[in-house]
Amino acid sequence: MDDFSSISLFSLAMLVGCYVAGTIPLAVNFSEEKLNLVTVLGAGLLCGTALAVIIPEGVHALYEEILEGKHGLVESQAVEAVVKSGEGVAVAAEHDHAHDHAQLHAYIGVSLVLGFVFMLLVDQIGTSHVHSADADGVALGAAASTSQTSVQLIVFVAIMLHKAPAAFGLVSFLMHAGLERNRIRKHLLVFALAAPLMSMLTYVGLSKSSKEALSEVNATGVAMLFSAGTFLYVATVHVLPEVGGGGHSHMPSGSGSNGGKGLSKIEVAALVVGCLIPLVLSIGHQH
C-alpha cells in the first residue's frame, strides 16, 4: 500500500470512527466514568506518541536532511581541500558541522514550542475541539509522509482514542445546551471532518515540499515536531484538567465530574498505560 492510499484509509477510518462515537449519546446512556477512563487513556497515548514516536521520527527526518545530506557533500569537499591546501579547511568544515548541530537543536526546540504555543492561542479563541482536531490532522499527515506504516498506525490509534471521547463529550455538551438533533449532527460532522481534511492537506503539502527540495529544512521533520507540541498541549493542558475537574469541560456540569479531586487511581493507571503503549510498540523500530 502506497502512502496516499494509507493516508486516505486512515482519514476515512478517522472520519467514520469519530462520527459514530459522537452519535452514541444520541442513542444510549453511556457511563460517564467509562468515558473518563477512555479519555485519560487517550491523553496518555497522546503523550506517549509525542515523546516516543513523533519526536524521534521528526528529529530523524531533520537529521537526515540537515546533517547527513549536507555533510556528505561538505566532508567530500573538505577531503579534497585538505589535499590541495592543507588542514585549515578541514578545521573550517568541522566548525561548520558543529554549527549545523546547533541549527538542528534550534529547529527541534522552536518546532515543539511553536506547536504548544499555537494550541495555547487557539484554545483561547474558542471552539478548541475543532482546532484540536486540525492539529491531529497535521500529525497524521506528517506521519504518512514518513512512509513508516508503524508510525502511521501508532499516531492513528492515539488520535482516535483522543477524538472518540472528545466527539462524545461535544455532543453531550450540545445536547445539554438544548440544540436540535439535526444541528448537533451538523456540528459533529464538522468536527469529524476537520482532522481527515487537515491530514490530507498536510500530506499533499509535504509531498509537494519534498519534490521542490526545500533548502535546508525538512518540512516533514518540522511538521512532526510541531504536531508533537500540539499533542503535548492537548493532553496535559486541555484533556487531563477536564477529566480531573480543573478545566473547561465540554461535559454537562455535575455529570462525571470528580469535584476537582484529580484523577482516580484507575485513571492514573490508564494514563500510565497509555503513555507506555507507544513506547512498547516503537521498541525495535528501525529506520
PDB file of N, CA, C and O in Angstrom, residues 34-52 54 116 129 132 136 154-166 227-244 263 266-279:
ATOM      1  N   LYS A  34     -16.749   5.483  32.512  1.00  0.00           N
ATOM      2  CA  LYS A  34     -16.046   4.777  31.448  1.00  0.00           C
ATOM      3  C   LYS A  34     -15.518   5.750  30.405  1.00  0.00           C
ATOM      4  O   LYS A  34     -14.431   5.572  29.854  1.00  0.00           O
ATOM      5  N   LEU A  35     -16.299   6.791  30.116  1.00  0.00           N
ATOM      6  CA  LEU A  35     -15.850   7.803  29.160  1.00  0.00           C
ATOM      7  C   LEU A  35     -14.592   8.497  29.673  1.00  0.00           C
ATOM      8  O   LEU A  35     -13.627   8.702  28.918  1.00  0.00           O
ATOM      9  N   ASN A  36     -14.577   8.854  30.950  1.00  0.00           N
ATOM     10  CA  ASN A  36     -13.403   9.494  31.527  1.00  0.00           C
ATOM     11  C   ASN A  36     -12.183   8.591  31.455  1.00  0.00           C
ATOM     12  O   ASN A  36     -11.061   9.040  31.202  1.00  0.00           O
ATOM     13  N   LEU A  37     -12.408   7.293  31.679  1.00  0.00           N
ATOM     14  CA  LEU A  37     -11.304   6.335  31.636  1.00  0.00           C
ATOM     15  C   LEU A  37     -10.693   6.266  30.240  1.00  0.00           C
ATOM     16  O   LEU A  37      -9.468   6.276  30.076  1.00  0.00           O
ATOM     17  N   VAL A  38     -11.549   6.219  29.220  1.00  0.00           N
ATOM     18  CA  VAL A  38     -11.061   6.202  27.836  1.00  0.00           C
ATOM     19  C   VAL A  38     -10.371   7.513  27.499  1.00  0.00           C
ATOM     20  O   VAL A  38      -9.350   7.549  26.798  1.00  0.00           O
ATOM     21  N   THR A  39     -10.920   8.627  28.016  1.00  0.00           N
ATOM     22  CA  THR A  39     -10.324   9.930  27.757  1.00  0.00           C
ATOM     23  C   THR A  39      -8.913  10.011  28.332  1.00  0.00           C
ATOM     24  O   THR A  39      -7.990  10.512  27.687  1.00  0.00           O
ATOM     25  N   VAL A  40      -8.738   9.532  29.568  1.00  0.00           N
ATOM     26  CA  VAL A  40      -7.423   9.547  30.200  1.00  0.00           C
ATOM     27  C   VAL A  40      -6.457   8.642  29.444  1.00  0.00           C
ATOM     28  O   VAL A  40      -5.288   8.992  29.238  1.00  0.00           O
ATOM     29  N   LEU A  41      -6.937   7.465  29.024  1.00  0.00           N
ATOM     30  CA  LEU A  41      -6.099   6.567  28.235  1.00  0.00           C
ATOM     31  C   LEU A  41      -5.653   7.263  26.942  1.00  0.00           C
ATOM     32  O   LEU A  41      -4.489   7.155  26.541  1.00  0.00           O
ATOM     33  N   GLY A  42      -6.582   7.986  26.309  1.00  0.00           N
ATOM     34  CA  GLY A  42      -6.247   8.720  25.098  1.00  0.00           C
ATOM     35  C   GLY A  42      -5.221   9.807  25.349  1.00  0.00           C
ATOM     36  O   GLY A  42      -4.313  10.030  24.531  1.00  0.00           O
ATOM     37  N   ALA A  43      -5.332  10.493  26.493  1.00  0.00           N
ATOM     38  CA  ALA A  43      -4.345  11.522  26.839  1.00  0.00           C
ATOM     39  C   ALA A  43      -2.966  10.904  27.021  1.00  0.00           C
ATOM     40  O   ALA A  43      -1.954  11.457  26.578  1.00  0.00           O
ATOM     41  N   GLY A  44      -2.924   9.740  27.680  1.00  0.00           N
ATOM     42  CA  GLY A  44      -1.649   9.044  27.840  1.00  0.00           C
ATOM     43  C   GLY A  44      -1.057   8.644  26.502  1.00  0.00           C
ATOM     44  O   GLY A  44       0.146   8.775  26.275  1.00  0.00           O
ATOM     45  N   LEU A  45      -1.907   8.167  25.595  1.00  0.00           N
ATOM     46  CA  LEU A  45      -1.443   7.793  24.264  1.00  0.00           C
ATOM     47  C   LEU A  45      -0.902   9.001  23.504  1.00  0.00           C
ATOM     48  O   LEU A  45       0.084   8.896  22.769  1.00  0.00           O
ATOM     49  N   LEU A  46      -1.558  10.153  23.664  1.00  0.00           N
ATOM     50  CA  LEU A  46      -1.068  11.367  23.007  1.00  0.00           C
ATOM     51  C   LEU A  46       0.333  11.720  23.510  1.00  0.00           C
ATOM     52  O   LEU A  46       1.232  12.021  22.717  1.00  0.00           O
ATOM     53  N   CYS A  47       0.511  11.685  24.829  1.00  0.00           N
ATOM     54  CA  CYS A  47       1.827  11.999  25.404  1.00  0.00           C
ATOM     55  C   CYS A  47       2.870  10.972  24.970  1.00  0.00           C
ATOM     56  O   CYS A  47       3.975  11.332  24.541  1.00  0.00           O
ATOM     57  N   GLY A  48       2.531   9.693  25.101  1.00  0.00           N
ATOM     58  CA  GLY A  48       3.471   8.652  24.732  1.00  0.00           C
ATOM     59  C   GLY A  48       3.828   8.686  23.260  1.00  0.00           C
ATOM     60  O   GLY A  48       4.993   8.495  22.877  1.00  0.00           O
ATOM     61  N   THR A  49       2.837   8.939  22.413  1.00  0.00           N
ATOM     62  CA  THR A  49       3.088   9.011  20.976  1.00  0.00           C
ATOM     63  C   THR A  49       3.978  10.193  20.636  1.00  0.00           C
ATOM     64  O   THR A  49       4.893  10.092  19.804  1.00  0.00           O
ATOM     65  N   ALA A  50       3.714  11.334  21.277  1.00  0.00           N
ATOM     66  CA  ALA A  50       4.539  12.521  21.024  1.00  0.00           C
ATOM     67  C   ALA A  50       5.978  12.293  21.444  1.00  0.00           C
ATOM     68  O   ALA A  50       6.922  12.592  20.692  1.00  0.00           O
ATOM     69  N   LEU A  51       6.166  11.727  22.643  1.00  0.00           N
ATOM     70  CA  LEU A  51       7.510  11.587  23.205  1.00  0.00           C
ATOM     71  C   LEU A  51       8.286  10.403  22.639  1.00  0.00           C
ATOM     72  O   LEU A  51       9.511  10.494  22.440  1.00  0.00           O
ATOM     73  N   ALA A  52       7.595   9.287  22.373  1.00  0.00           N
ATOM     74  CA  ALA A  52       8.296   8.066  21.980  1.00  0.00           C
ATOM     75  C   ALA A  52       8.283   7.806  20.476  1.00  0.00           C
ATOM     76  O   ALA A  52       9.081   7.011  19.987  1.00  0.00           O
ATOM     77  N   ILE A  54       6.619  10.459  17.672  1.00  0.00           N
ATOM     78  CA  ILE A  54       6.633  11.605  16.770  1.00  0.00           C
ATOM     79  C   ILE A  54       7.926  12.406  16.891  1.00  0.00           C
ATOM     80  O   ILE A  54       8.544  12.764  15.874  1.00  0.00           O
ATOM     81  N   PHE A 116       3.129  23.930  20.737  1.00  0.00           N
ATOM     82  CA  PHE A 116       2.497  24.101  22.046  1.00  0.00           C
ATOM     83  C   PHE A 116       1.827  25.474  22.149  1.00  0.00           C
ATOM     84  O   PHE A 116       0.667  25.591  22.575  1.00  0.00           O
ATOM     85  N   HIS A 129     -12.135  22.321  20.428  1.00  0.00           N
ATOM     86  CA  HIS A 129     -12.166  20.935  19.989  1.00  0.00           C
ATOM     87  C   HIS A 129     -11.908  20.824  18.498  1.00  0.00           C
ATOM     88  O   HIS A 129     -11.241  19.910  18.036  1.00  0.00           O
ATOM     89  N   SER A 132      -8.304  21.493  17.908  1.00  0.00           N
ATOM     90  CA  SER A 132      -7.551  20.321  18.310  1.00  0.00           C
ATOM     91  C   SER A 132      -7.590  19.259  17.226  1.00  0.00           C
ATOM     92  O   SER A 132      -6.593  18.588  16.948  1.00  0.00           O
ATOM     93  N   ASP A 136      -4.557  17.376  15.184  1.00  0.00           N
ATOM     94  CA  ASP A 136      -4.475  15.933  14.992  1.00  0.00           C
ATOM     95  C   ASP A 136      -4.214  15.599  13.536  1.00  0.00           C
ATOM     96  O   ASP A 136      -3.439  14.691  13.216  1.00  0.00           O
ATOM     97  N   ILE A 154       0.499   3.929  14.893  1.00  0.00           N
ATOM     98  CA  ILE A 154       0.556   4.375  16.288  1.00  0.00           C
ATOM     99  C   ILE A 154      -0.075   5.755  16.442  1.00  0.00           C
ATOM    100  O   ILE A 154      -0.859   6.004  17.368  1.00  0.00           O
ATOM    101  N   VAL A 155       0.236   6.662  15.511  1.00  0.00           N
ATOM    102  CA  VAL A 155      -0.336   8.008  15.565  1.00  0.00           C
ATOM    103  C   VAL A 155      -1.849   7.950  15.381  1.00  0.00           C
ATOM    104  O   VAL A 155      -2.603   8.628  16.088  1.00  0.00           O
ATOM    105  N   PHE A 156      -2.304   7.115  14.462  1.00  0.00           N
ATOM    106  CA  PHE A 156      -3.745   6.989  14.212  1.00  0.00           C
ATOM    107  C   PHE A 156      -4.477   6.492  15.461  1.00  0.00           C
ATOM    108  O   PHE A 156      -5.522   7.040  15.838  1.00  0.00           O
ATOM    109  N   VAL A 157      -3.962   5.459  16.095  1.00  0.00           N
ATOM    110  CA  VAL A 157      -4.606   4.907  17.299  1.00  0.00           C
ATOM    111  C   VAL A 157      -4.655   5.956  18.411  1.00  0.00           C
ATOM    112  O   VAL A 157      -5.679   6.119  19.093  1.00  0.00           O
ATOM    113  N   ALA A 158      -3.551   6.679  18.581  1.00  0.00           N
ATOM    114  CA  ALA A 158      -3.516   7.717  19.619  1.00  0.00           C
ATOM    115  C   ALA A 158      -4.552   8.803  19.344  1.00  0.00           C
ATOM    116  O   ALA A 158      -5.260   9.265  20.261  1.00  0.00           O
ATOM    117  N   ILE A 159      -4.658   9.207  18.080  1.00  0.00           N
ATOM    118  CA  ILE A 159      -5.626  10.246  17.725  1.00  0.00           C
ATOM    119  C   ILE A 159      -7.052   9.764  17.949  1.00  0.00           C
ATOM    120  O   ILE A 159      -7.895  10.482  18.504  1.00  0.00           O
ATOM    121  N   MET A 160      -7.345   8.533  17.528  1.00  0.00           N
ATOM    122  CA  MET A 160      -8.709   8.028  17.648  1.00  0.00           C
ATOM    123  C   MET A 160      -9.133   7.894  19.107  1.00  0.00           C
ATOM    124  O   MET A 160     -10.285   8.199  19.456  1.00  0.00           O
ATOM    125  N   LEU A 161      -8.234   7.432  19.973  1.00  0.00           N
ATOM    126  CA  LEU A 161      -8.591   7.292  21.380  1.00  0.00           C
ATOM    127  C   LEU A 161      -8.706   8.640  22.080  1.00  0.00           C
ATOM    128  O   LEU A 161      -9.207   8.725  23.206  1.00  0.00           O
ATOM    129  N   HIS A 162      -8.243   9.680  21.418  1.00  0.00           N
ATOM    130  CA  HIS A 162      -8.470  11.040  21.920  1.00  0.00           C
ATOM    131  C   HIS A 162      -9.735  11.631  21.315  1.00  0.00           C
ATOM    132  O   HIS A 162     -10.548  12.243  22.015  1.00  0.00           O
ATOM    133  N   LYS A 163      -9.943  11.435  20.004  1.00  0.00           N
ATOM    134  CA  LYS A 163     -11.052  12.074  19.309  1.00  0.00           C
ATOM    135  C   LYS A 163     -12.400  11.446  19.628  1.00  0.00           C
ATOM    136  O   LYS A 163     -13.418  12.154  19.677  1.00  0.00           O
ATOM    137  N   ALA A 164     -12.432  10.125  19.832  1.00  0.00           N
ATOM    138  CA  ALA A 164     -13.714   9.476  20.094  1.00  0.00           C
ATOM    139  C   ALA A 164     -14.377  10.012  21.371  1.00  0.00           C
ATOM    140  O   ALA A 164     -15.545  10.431  21.335  1.00  0.00           O
ATOM    141  N   PRO A 165     -13.672  10.052  22.508  1.00  0.00           N
ATOM    142  CA  PRO A 165     -14.287  10.655  23.703  1.00  0.00           C
ATOM    143  C   PRO A 165     -14.570  12.152  23.524  1.00  0.00           C
ATOM    144  O   PRO A 165     -15.535  12.672  24.089  1.00  0.00           O
ATOM    145  N   ALA A 166     -13.716  12.836  22.746  1.00  0.00           N
ATOM    146  CA  ALA A 166     -13.942  14.265  22.515  1.00  0.00           C
ATOM    147  C   ALA A 166     -15.240  14.486  21.740  1.00  0.00           C
ATOM    148  O   ALA A 166     -16.013  15.404  22.040  1.00  0.00           O
ATOM    149  N   SER A 227       3.552  19.101  15.459  1.00  0.00           N
ATOM    150  CA  SER A 227       2.379  18.345  15.898  1.00  0.00           C
ATOM    151  C   SER A 227       2.618  17.693  17.262  1.00  0.00           C
ATOM    152  O   SER A 227       1.678  17.541  18.053  1.00  0.00           O
ATOM    153  N   ALA A 228       3.872  17.310  17.550  1.00  0.00           N
ATOM    154  CA  ALA A 228       4.177  16.765  18.874  1.00  0.00           C
ATOM    155  C   ALA A 228       3.906  17.803  19.957  1.00  0.00           C
ATOM    156  O   ALA A 228       3.386  17.483  21.032  1.00  0.00           O
ATOM    157  N   GLY A 229       4.256  19.061  19.671  1.00  0.00           N
ATOM    158  CA  GLY A 229       3.963  20.133  20.620  1.00  0.00           C
ATOM    159  C   GLY A 229       2.472  20.293  20.854  1.00  0.00           C
ATOM    160  O   GLY A 229       2.021  20.520  21.979  1.00  0.00           O
ATOM    161  N   THR A 230       1.677  20.156  19.772  1.00  0.00           N
ATOM    162  CA  THR A 230       0.218  20.255  19.919  1.00  0.00           C
ATOM    163  C   THR A 230      -0.330  19.071  20.706  1.00  0.00           C
ATOM    164  O   THR A 230      -1.242  19.224  21.518  1.00  0.00           O
ATOM    165  N   PHE A 231       0.229  17.876  20.486  1.00  0.00           N
ATOM    166  CA  PHE A 231      -0.202  16.696  21.240  1.00  0.00           C
ATOM    167  C   PHE A 231       0.011  16.900  22.732  1.00  0.00           C
ATOM    168  O   PHE A 231      -0.863  16.611  23.552  1.00  0.00           O
ATOM    169  N   LEU A 232       1.210  17.393  23.078  1.00  0.00           N
ATOM    170  CA  LEU A 232       1.538  17.582  24.489  1.00  0.00           C
ATOM    171  C   LEU A 232       0.625  18.619  25.128  1.00  0.00           C
ATOM    172  O   LEU A 232       0.212  18.479  26.288  1.00  0.00           O
ATOM    173  N   TYR A 233       0.282  19.663  24.378  1.00  0.00           N
ATOM    174  CA  TYR A 233      -0.633  20.678  24.919  1.00  0.00           C
ATOM    175  C   TYR A 233      -2.018  20.079  25.149  1.00  0.00           C
ATOM    176  O   TYR A 233      -2.611  20.222  26.230  1.00  0.00           O
ATOM    177  N   VAL A 234      -2.558  19.425  24.108  1.00  0.00           N
ATOM    178  CA  VAL A 234      -3.907  18.879  24.203  1.00  0.00           C
ATOM    179  C   VAL A 234      -4.027  17.905  25.372  1.00  0.00           C
ATOM    180  O   VAL A 234      -5.000  17.936  26.136  1.00  0.00           O
ATOM    181  N   ALA A 235      -3.010  17.052  25.539  1.00  0.00           N
ATOM    182  CA  ALA A 235      -3.075  16.040  26.594  1.00  0.00           C
ATOM    183  C   ALA A 235      -2.928  16.638  27.984  1.00  0.00           C
ATOM    184  O   ALA A 235      -3.697  16.322  28.893  1.00  0.00           O
ATOM    185  N   THR A 236      -1.936  17.511  28.160  1.00  0.00           N
ATOM    186  CA  THR A 236      -1.596  17.971  29.503  1.00  0.00           C
ATOM    187  C   THR A 236      -2.365  19.205  29.960  1.00  0.00           C
ATOM    188  O   THR A 236      -2.603  19.385  31.153  1.00  0.00           O
ATOM    189  N   VAL A 237      -2.766  20.050  29.015  1.00  0.00           N
ATOM    190  CA  VAL A 237      -3.430  21.311  29.387  1.00  0.00           C
ATOM    191  C   VAL A 237      -4.930  21.257  29.137  1.00  0.00           C
ATOM    192  O   VAL A 237      -5.709  21.847  29.882  1.00  0.00           O
ATOM    193  N   HIS A 238      -5.337  20.530  28.105  1.00  0.00           N
ATOM    194  CA  HIS A 238      -6.747  20.545  27.727  1.00  0.00           C
ATOM    195  C   HIS A 238      -7.510  19.334  28.256  1.00  0.00           C
ATOM    196  O   HIS A 238      -8.558  19.477  28.880  1.00  0.00           O
ATOM    197  N   VAL A 239      -6.996  18.119  28.006  1.00  0.00           N
ATOM    198  CA  VAL A 239      -7.758  16.912  28.328  1.00  0.00           C
ATOM    199  C   VAL A 239      -7.697  16.571  29.808  1.00  0.00           C
ATOM    200  O   VAL A 239      -8.735  16.404  30.463  1.00  0.00           O
ATOM    201  N   LEU A 240      -6.492  16.436  30.359  1.00  0.00           N
ATOM    202  CA  LEU A 240      -6.364  15.982  31.743  1.00  0.00           C
ATOM    203  C   LEU A 240      -7.026  16.915  32.765  1.00  0.00           C
ATOM    204  O   LEU A 240      -7.678  16.435  33.699  1.00  0.00           O
ATOM    205  N   PRO A 241      -6.888  18.252  32.626  1.00  0.00           N
ATOM    206  CA  PRO A 241      -7.599  19.113  33.579  1.00  0.00           C
ATOM    207  C   PRO A 241      -9.114  18.959  33.496  1.00  0.00           C
ATOM    208  O   PRO A 241      -9.807  19.097  34.500  1.00  0.00           O
ATOM    209  N   GLU A 242      -9.648  18.691  32.284  1.00  0.00           N
ATOM    210  CA  GLU A 242     -11.092  18.490  32.166  1.00  0.00           C
ATOM    211  C   GLU A 242     -11.540  17.260  32.957  1.00  0.00           C
ATOM    212  O   GLU A 242     -12.513  17.291  33.702  1.00  0.00           O
ATOM    213  N   VAL A 243     -10.807  16.161  32.781  1.00  0.00           N
ATOM    214  CA  VAL A 243     -11.171  14.928  33.478  1.00  0.00           C
ATOM    215  C   VAL A 243     -10.956  15.069  34.977  1.00  0.00           C
ATOM    216  O   VAL A 243     -11.750  14.583  35.792  1.00  0.00           O
ATOM    217  N   GLY A 244      -9.885  15.788  35.355  1.00  0.00           N
ATOM    218  CA  GLY A 244      -9.573  15.963  36.765  1.00  0.00           C
ATOM    219  C   GLY A 244     -10.413  16.999  37.464  1.00  0.00           C
ATOM    220  O   GLY A 244     -10.282  17.201  38.672  1.00  0.00           O
ATOM    221  N   LEU A 263      -7.293  12.872  39.388  1.00  0.00           N
ATOM    222  CA  LEU A 263      -7.562  11.576  38.781  1.00  0.00           C
ATOM    223  C   LEU A 263      -7.680  10.487  39.845  1.00  0.00           C
ATOM    224  O   LEU A 263      -6.976  10.507  40.853  1.00  0.00           O
ATOM    225  N   ILE A 266      -7.489   4.335  39.217  1.00  0.00           N
ATOM    226  CA  ILE A 266      -7.625   3.591  37.965  1.00  0.00           C
ATOM    227  C   ILE A 266      -7.368   4.488  36.759  1.00  0.00           C
ATOM    228  O   ILE A 266      -6.842   4.053  35.727  1.00  0.00           O
ATOM    229  N   GLU A 267      -7.715   5.786  36.881  1.00  0.00           N
ATOM    230  CA  GLU A 267      -7.437   6.731  35.799  1.00  0.00           C
ATOM    231  C   GLU A 267      -5.937   6.997  35.678  1.00  0.00           C
ATOM    232  O   GLU A 267      -5.411   7.127  34.567  1.00  0.00           O
ATOM    233  N   VAL A 268      -5.254   7.088  36.812  1.00  0.00           N
ATOM    234  CA  VAL A 268      -3.797   7.248  36.779  1.00  0.00           C
ATOM    235  C   VAL A 268      -3.155   6.040  36.109  1.00  0.00           C
ATOM    236  O   VAL A 268      -2.235   6.162  35.295  1.00  0.00           O
ATOM    237  N   ALA A 269      -3.667   4.853  36.446  1.00  0.00           N
ATOM    238  CA  ALA A 269      -3.143   3.634  35.823  1.00  0.00           C
ATOM    239  C   ALA A 269      -3.375   3.651  34.317  1.00  0.00           C
ATOM    240  O   ALA A 269      -2.495   3.275  33.530  1.00  0.00           O
ATOM    241  N   ALA A 270      -4.556   4.100  33.902  1.00  0.00           N
ATOM    242  CA  ALA A 270      -4.865   4.180  32.473  1.00  0.00           C
ATOM    243  C   ALA A 270      -3.947   5.180  31.785  1.00  0.00           C
ATOM    244  O   ALA A 270      -3.499   4.959  30.645  1.00  0.00           O
ATOM    245  N   LEU A 271      -3.647   6.285  32.466  1.00  0.00           N
ATOM    246  CA  LEU A 271      -2.747   7.297  31.908  1.00  0.00           C
ATOM    247  C   LEU A 271      -1.346   6.726  31.705  1.00  0.00           C
ATOM    248  O   LEU A 271      -0.728   6.921  30.642  1.00  0.00           O
ATOM    249  N   VAL A 272      -0.852   6.000  32.700  1.00  0.00           N
ATOM    250  CA  VAL A 272       0.481   5.396  32.604  1.00  0.00           C
ATOM    251  C   VAL A 272       0.523   4.360  31.482  1.00  0.00           C
ATOM    252  O   VAL A 272       1.466   4.317  30.681  1.00  0.00           O
ATOM    253  N   VAL A 273      -0.502   3.522  31.418  1.00  0.00           N
ATOM    254  CA  VAL A 273      -0.563   2.501  30.364  1.00  0.00           C
ATOM    255  C   VAL A 273      -0.588   3.164  28.995  1.00  0.00           C
ATOM    256  O   VAL A 273       0.096   2.730  28.055  1.00  0.00           O
ATOM    257  N   GLY A 274      -1.378   4.235  28.863  1.00  0.00           N
ATOM    258  CA  GLY A 274      -1.443   4.947  27.594  1.00  0.00           C
ATOM    259  C   GLY A 274      -0.098   5.523  27.186  1.00  0.00           C
ATOM    260  O   GLY A 274       0.278   5.493  26.008  1.00  0.00           O
ATOM    261  N   CYS A 275       0.664   6.029  28.153  1.00  0.00           N
ATOM    262  CA  CYS A 275       1.993   6.570  27.860  1.00  0.00           C
ATOM    263  C   CYS A 275       2.965   5.479  27.427  1.00  0.00           C
ATOM    264  O   CYS A 275       3.846   5.716  26.587  1.00  0.00           O
ATOM    265  N   LEU A 276       2.809   4.285  28.016  1.00  0.00           N
ATOM    266  CA  LEU A 276       3.764   3.209  27.753  1.00  0.00           C
ATOM    267  C   LEU A 276       3.486   2.452  26.459  1.00  0.00           C
ATOM    268  O   LEU A 276       4.407   1.898  25.850  1.00  0.00           O
ATOM    269  N   ILE A 277       2.225   2.409  26.031  1.00  0.00           N
ATOM    270  CA  ILE A 277       1.882   1.642  24.828  1.00  0.00           C
ATOM    271  C   ILE A 277       2.684   2.079  23.604  1.00  0.00           C
ATOM    272  O   ILE A 277       3.281   1.241  22.912  1.00  0.00           O
ATOM    273  N   PRO A 278       2.745   3.386  23.260  1.00  0.00           N
ATOM    274  CA  PRO A 278       3.542   3.780  22.088  1.00  0.00           C
ATOM    275  C   PRO A 278       5.017   3.447  22.252  1.00  0.00           C
ATOM    276  O   PRO A 278       5.694   3.106  21.268  1.00  0.00           O
ATOM    277  N   LEU A 279       5.523   3.547  23.484  1.00  0.00           N
ATOM    278  CA  LEU A 279       6.924   3.211  23.733  1.00  0.00           C
ATOM    279  C   LEU A 279       7.191   1.745  23.432  1.00  0.00           C
ATOM    280  O   LEU A 279       8.175   1.394  22.769  1.00  0.00           O
TER     281      LEU A 279
END
